[in-house]
Tab-separated table of C-alpha atoms in Angstrom:
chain	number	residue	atom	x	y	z
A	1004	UNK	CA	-29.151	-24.599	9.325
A	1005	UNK	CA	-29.364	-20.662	8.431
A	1006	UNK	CA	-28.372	-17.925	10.100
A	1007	UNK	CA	-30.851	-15.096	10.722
A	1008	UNK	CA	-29.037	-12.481	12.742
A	1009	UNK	CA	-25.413	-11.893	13.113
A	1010	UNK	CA	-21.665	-13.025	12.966
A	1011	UNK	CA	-19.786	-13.086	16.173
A	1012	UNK	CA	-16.313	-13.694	15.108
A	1013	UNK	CA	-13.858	-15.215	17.233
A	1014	UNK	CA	-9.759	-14.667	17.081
A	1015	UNK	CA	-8.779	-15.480	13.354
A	1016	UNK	CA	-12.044	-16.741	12.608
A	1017	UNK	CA	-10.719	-17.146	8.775
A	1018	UNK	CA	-7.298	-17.885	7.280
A	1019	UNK	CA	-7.435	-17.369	3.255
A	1020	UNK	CA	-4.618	-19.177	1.621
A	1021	UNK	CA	-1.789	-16.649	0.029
A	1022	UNK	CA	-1.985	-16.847	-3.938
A	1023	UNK	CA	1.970	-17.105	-5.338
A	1024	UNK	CA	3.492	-13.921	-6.770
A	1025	UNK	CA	2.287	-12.900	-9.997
A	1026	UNK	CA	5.874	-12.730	-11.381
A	1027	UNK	CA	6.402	-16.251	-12.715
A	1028	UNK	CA	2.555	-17.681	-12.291
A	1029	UNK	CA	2.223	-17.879	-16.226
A	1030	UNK	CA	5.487	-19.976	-16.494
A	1031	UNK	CA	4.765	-22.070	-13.195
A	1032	UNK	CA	0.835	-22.631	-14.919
A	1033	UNK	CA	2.703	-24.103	-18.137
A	1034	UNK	CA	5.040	-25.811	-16.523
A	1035	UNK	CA	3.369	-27.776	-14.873
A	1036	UNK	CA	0.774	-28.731	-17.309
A	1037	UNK	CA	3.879	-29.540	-19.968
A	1038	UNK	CA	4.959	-32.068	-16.952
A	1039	UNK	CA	1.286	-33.844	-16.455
A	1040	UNK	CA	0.587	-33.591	-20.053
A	1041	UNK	CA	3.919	-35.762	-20.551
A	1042	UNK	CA	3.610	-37.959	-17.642
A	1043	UNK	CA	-0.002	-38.851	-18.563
A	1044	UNK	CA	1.612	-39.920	-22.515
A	1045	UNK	CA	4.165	-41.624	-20.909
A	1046	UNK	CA	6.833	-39.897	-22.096
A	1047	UNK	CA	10.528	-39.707	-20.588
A	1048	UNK	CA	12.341	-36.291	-20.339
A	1049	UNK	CA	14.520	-37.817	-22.912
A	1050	UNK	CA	11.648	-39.497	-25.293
A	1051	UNK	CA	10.274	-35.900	-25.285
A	1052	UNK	CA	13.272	-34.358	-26.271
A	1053	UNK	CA	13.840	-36.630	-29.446
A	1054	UNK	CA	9.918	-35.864	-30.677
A	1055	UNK	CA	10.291	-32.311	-30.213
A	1056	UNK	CA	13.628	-31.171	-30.850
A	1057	UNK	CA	14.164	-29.667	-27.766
A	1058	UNK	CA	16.919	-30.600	-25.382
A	1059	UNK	CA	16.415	-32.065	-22.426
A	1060	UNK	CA	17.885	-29.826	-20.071
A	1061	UNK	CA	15.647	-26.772	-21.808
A	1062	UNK	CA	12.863	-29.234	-21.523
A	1063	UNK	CA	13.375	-29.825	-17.411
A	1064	UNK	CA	13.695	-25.734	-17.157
A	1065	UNK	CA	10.272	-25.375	-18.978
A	1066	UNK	CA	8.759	-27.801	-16.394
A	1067	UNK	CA	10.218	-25.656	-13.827
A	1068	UNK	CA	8.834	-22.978	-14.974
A	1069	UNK	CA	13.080	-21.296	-14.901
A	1070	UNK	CA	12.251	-20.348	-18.532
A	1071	UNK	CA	9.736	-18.744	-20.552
A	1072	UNK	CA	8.612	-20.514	-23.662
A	1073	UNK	CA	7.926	-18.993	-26.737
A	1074	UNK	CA	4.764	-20.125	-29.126
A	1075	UNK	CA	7.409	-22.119	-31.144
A	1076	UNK	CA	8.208	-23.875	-28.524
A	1077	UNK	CA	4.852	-24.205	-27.226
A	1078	UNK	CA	3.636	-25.492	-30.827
A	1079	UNK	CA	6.392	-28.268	-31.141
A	1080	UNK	CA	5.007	-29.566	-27.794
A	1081	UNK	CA	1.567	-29.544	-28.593
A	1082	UNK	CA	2.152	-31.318	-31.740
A	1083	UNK	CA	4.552	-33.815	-30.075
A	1084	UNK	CA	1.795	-34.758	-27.396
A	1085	UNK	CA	-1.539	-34.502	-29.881
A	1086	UNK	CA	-3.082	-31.390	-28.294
A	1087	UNK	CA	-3.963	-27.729	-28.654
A	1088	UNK	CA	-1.469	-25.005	-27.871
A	1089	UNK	CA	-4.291	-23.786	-25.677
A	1090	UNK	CA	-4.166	-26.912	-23.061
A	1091	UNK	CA	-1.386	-25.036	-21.564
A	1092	UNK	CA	-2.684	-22.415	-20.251
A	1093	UNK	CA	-5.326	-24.623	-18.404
A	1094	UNK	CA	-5.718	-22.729	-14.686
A	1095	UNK	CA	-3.095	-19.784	-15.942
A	1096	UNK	CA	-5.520	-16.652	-15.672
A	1097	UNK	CA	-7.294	-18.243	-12.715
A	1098	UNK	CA	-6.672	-17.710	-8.694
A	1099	UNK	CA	-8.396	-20.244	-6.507
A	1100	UNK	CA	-9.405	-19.297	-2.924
A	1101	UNK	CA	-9.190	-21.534	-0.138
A	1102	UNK	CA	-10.517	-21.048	3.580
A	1103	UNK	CA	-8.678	-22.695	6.776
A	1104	UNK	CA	-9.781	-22.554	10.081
A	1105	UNK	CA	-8.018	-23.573	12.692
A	1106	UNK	CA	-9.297	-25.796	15.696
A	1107	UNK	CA	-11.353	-23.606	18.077
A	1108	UNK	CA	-11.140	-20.521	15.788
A	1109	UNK	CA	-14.410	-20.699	13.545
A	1110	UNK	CA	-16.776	-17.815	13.888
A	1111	UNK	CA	-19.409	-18.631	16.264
A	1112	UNK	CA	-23.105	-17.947	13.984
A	1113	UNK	CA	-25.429	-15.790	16.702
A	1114	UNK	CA	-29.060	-17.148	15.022
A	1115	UNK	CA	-32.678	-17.507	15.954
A	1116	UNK	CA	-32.924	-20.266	19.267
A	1117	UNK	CA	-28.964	-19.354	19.654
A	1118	UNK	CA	-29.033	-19.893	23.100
A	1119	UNK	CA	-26.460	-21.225	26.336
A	1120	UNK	CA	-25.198	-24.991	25.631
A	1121	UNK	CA	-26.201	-24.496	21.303
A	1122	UNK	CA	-23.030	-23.516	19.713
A	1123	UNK	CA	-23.226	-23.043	15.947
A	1124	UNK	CA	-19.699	-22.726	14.488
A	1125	UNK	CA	-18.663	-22.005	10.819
A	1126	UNK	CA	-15.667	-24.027	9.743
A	1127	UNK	CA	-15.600	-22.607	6.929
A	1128	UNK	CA	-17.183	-20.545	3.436
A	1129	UNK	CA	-15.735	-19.129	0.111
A	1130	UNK	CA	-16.821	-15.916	-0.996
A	1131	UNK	CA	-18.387	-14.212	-4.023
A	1132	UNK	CA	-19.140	-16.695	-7.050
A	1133	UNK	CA	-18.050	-20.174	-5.206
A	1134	UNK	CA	-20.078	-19.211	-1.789
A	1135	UNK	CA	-22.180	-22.056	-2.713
A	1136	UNK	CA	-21.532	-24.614	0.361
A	1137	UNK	CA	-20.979	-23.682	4.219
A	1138	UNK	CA	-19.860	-26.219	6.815
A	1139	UNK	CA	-20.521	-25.556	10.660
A	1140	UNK	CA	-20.107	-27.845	13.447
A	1141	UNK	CA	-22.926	-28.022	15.944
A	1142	UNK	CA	-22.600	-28.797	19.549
A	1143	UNK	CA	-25.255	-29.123	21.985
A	1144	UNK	CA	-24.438	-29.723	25.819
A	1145	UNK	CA	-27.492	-28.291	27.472
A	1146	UNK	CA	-31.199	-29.940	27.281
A	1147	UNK	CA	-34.662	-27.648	25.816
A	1148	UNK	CA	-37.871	-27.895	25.665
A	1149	UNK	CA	-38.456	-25.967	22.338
A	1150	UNK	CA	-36.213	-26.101	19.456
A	1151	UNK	CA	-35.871	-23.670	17.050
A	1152	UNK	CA	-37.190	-24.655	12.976
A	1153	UNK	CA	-34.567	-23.382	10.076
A	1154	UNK	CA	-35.747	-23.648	6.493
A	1155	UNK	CA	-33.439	-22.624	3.649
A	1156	UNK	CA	-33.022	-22.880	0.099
A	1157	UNK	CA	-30.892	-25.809	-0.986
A	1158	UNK	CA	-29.450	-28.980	0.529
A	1159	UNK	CA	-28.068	-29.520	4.112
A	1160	UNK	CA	-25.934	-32.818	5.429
A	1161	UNK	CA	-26.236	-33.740	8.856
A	1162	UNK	CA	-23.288	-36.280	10.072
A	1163	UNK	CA	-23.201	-36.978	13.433
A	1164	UNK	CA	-20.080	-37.175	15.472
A	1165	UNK	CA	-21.118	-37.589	19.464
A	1166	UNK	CA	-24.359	-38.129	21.330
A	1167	UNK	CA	-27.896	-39.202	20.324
A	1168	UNK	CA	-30.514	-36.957	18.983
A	1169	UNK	CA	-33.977	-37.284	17.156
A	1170	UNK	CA	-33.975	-34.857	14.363
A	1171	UNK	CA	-37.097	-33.973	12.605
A	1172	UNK	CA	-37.433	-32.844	8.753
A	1173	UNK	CA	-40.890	-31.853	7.921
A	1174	UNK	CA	-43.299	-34.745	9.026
A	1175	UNK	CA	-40.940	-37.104	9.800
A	1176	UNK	CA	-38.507	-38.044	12.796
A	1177	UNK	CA	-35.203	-39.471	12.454
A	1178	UNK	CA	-33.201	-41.253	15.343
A	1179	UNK	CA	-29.150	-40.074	14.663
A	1180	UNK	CA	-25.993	-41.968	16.211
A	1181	UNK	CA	-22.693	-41.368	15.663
A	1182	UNK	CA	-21.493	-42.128	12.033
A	1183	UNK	CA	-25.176	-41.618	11.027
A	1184	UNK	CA	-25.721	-39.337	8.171
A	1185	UNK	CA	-28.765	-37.363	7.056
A	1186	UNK	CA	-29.496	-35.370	4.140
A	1187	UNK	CA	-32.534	-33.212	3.451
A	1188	UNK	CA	-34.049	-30.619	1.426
A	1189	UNK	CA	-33.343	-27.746	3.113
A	1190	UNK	CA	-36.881	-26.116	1.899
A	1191	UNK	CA	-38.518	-28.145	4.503
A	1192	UNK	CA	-38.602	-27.277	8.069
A	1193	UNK	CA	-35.989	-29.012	10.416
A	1194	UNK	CA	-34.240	-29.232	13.389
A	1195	UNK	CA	-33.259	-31.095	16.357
A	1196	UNK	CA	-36.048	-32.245	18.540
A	1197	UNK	CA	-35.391	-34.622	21.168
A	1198	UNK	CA	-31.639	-34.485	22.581
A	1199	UNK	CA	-31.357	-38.347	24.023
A	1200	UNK	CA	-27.569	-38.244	24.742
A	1201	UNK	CA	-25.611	-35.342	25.770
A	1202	UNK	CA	-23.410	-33.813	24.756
A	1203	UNK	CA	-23.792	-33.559	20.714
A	1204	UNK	CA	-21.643	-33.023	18.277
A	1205	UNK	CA	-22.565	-32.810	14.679
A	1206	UNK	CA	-21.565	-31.277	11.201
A	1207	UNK	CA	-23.800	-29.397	8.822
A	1208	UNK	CA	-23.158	-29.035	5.705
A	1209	UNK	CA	-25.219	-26.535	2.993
A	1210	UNK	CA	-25.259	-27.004	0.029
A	1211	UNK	CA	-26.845	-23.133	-1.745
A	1212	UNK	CA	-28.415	-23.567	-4.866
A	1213	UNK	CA	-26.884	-21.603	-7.861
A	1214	UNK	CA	-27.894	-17.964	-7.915
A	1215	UNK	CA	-31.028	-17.050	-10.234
A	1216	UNK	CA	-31.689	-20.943	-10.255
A	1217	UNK	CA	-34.884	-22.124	-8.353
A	1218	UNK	CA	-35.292	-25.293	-7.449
């Protein structure tokens, strides 16, 4: 599915998760990458302590991220767990967005064929860089004689929740129930085009293609 037109958004259409401070996200990063580095060797608190030098309690602070570690420190761990001084910093200089919509509060997508009884809804989309796969859940309560055709670049999932449709992907028809899945290239035109059992609930999921990548 593509949008062609517009954005109605509804009331708080998108919640963006709150990155932590930036006082303290350097320790918290090393921290916890001391604690699943040591955990995934097996290592006790205590067993770490005896290869590295460093007591236990200063060890639990570092994994806490209530201290800061200095590259001495950093270097005695690396060499006690057979890794780089630079596996610490895995995820340290990098914020991570994250999307959550709410029951009911998606932004409703106004496109070609939107009409009364087809409700497009976006559940959800991450900007810039990662805006690379859009989810929207489709509901159709009233019956039409035409249809409208989307064709897009990339890959689309269909999964169908409630009703009975026929859904048709270039030359070819296919009958979906609920816990039916469909994927298709997205290049090809498609849509529904027989609505057997209303009403119908489905999710679509899009898949975009890389930028400056054709496929």
């Amino acid at each position: 599915m593509s949008q062609e037109n517009g954005v109605d958004h509804g009331p708080a259409a998108r919640e963006v998760a709150t990155p932590p401070s930036q006082e303290g996200r350097l320790e918290r990063a090393i921290g916890a990458e001391v604690r699943r580095l040591r955990r995934a060797s097996g290592a006790t608190l205590a067993e770490m302590s005896v290869r590295t030098g460093i007591s236990k309690p200063m060890l639990s602070k570092i994994e806490h991220a209530q201290t800061s570690c200095s590259l001495t420190t950093l270097a005695r761990l690396a060499d006690a767990l057979d890794i780089p001084v630079t596996a610490f910093f895995r995820g340290a200089d990098t914020e991570r967005e994250a999307v959550h919509t709410r029951a009911g509060a998606g932004a409703r997508i106004v496109a070609r064929g939107t009409r009364v009884g087809h409700d497009y809804t976006l559940l959800g989309g991450l900007r810039g860089q990662h805006k690379r796969m859009e989810a929207h859940l489709v509901t159709l309560t009233e019956r039409s004689e035409e249809f409208p055709l989307f064709q897009h670049p990339g890959t689309e999932l269909l999964y169908m929740l409630e009703g009975r449709m026929v859904y048709s992907h270039g030359e070819s028809n296919y009958e979906l129930l609920p816990g039916d899945a469909l994927q298709i290239d997205g290049n090809g035109l498609h849509g529904p085009r027989d609505l057997m059992e209303l009403p119908i609930r489905f999710l679509s999921v899009v898949a975009h293609p890389d930028a400056g990548i054709e496929e």
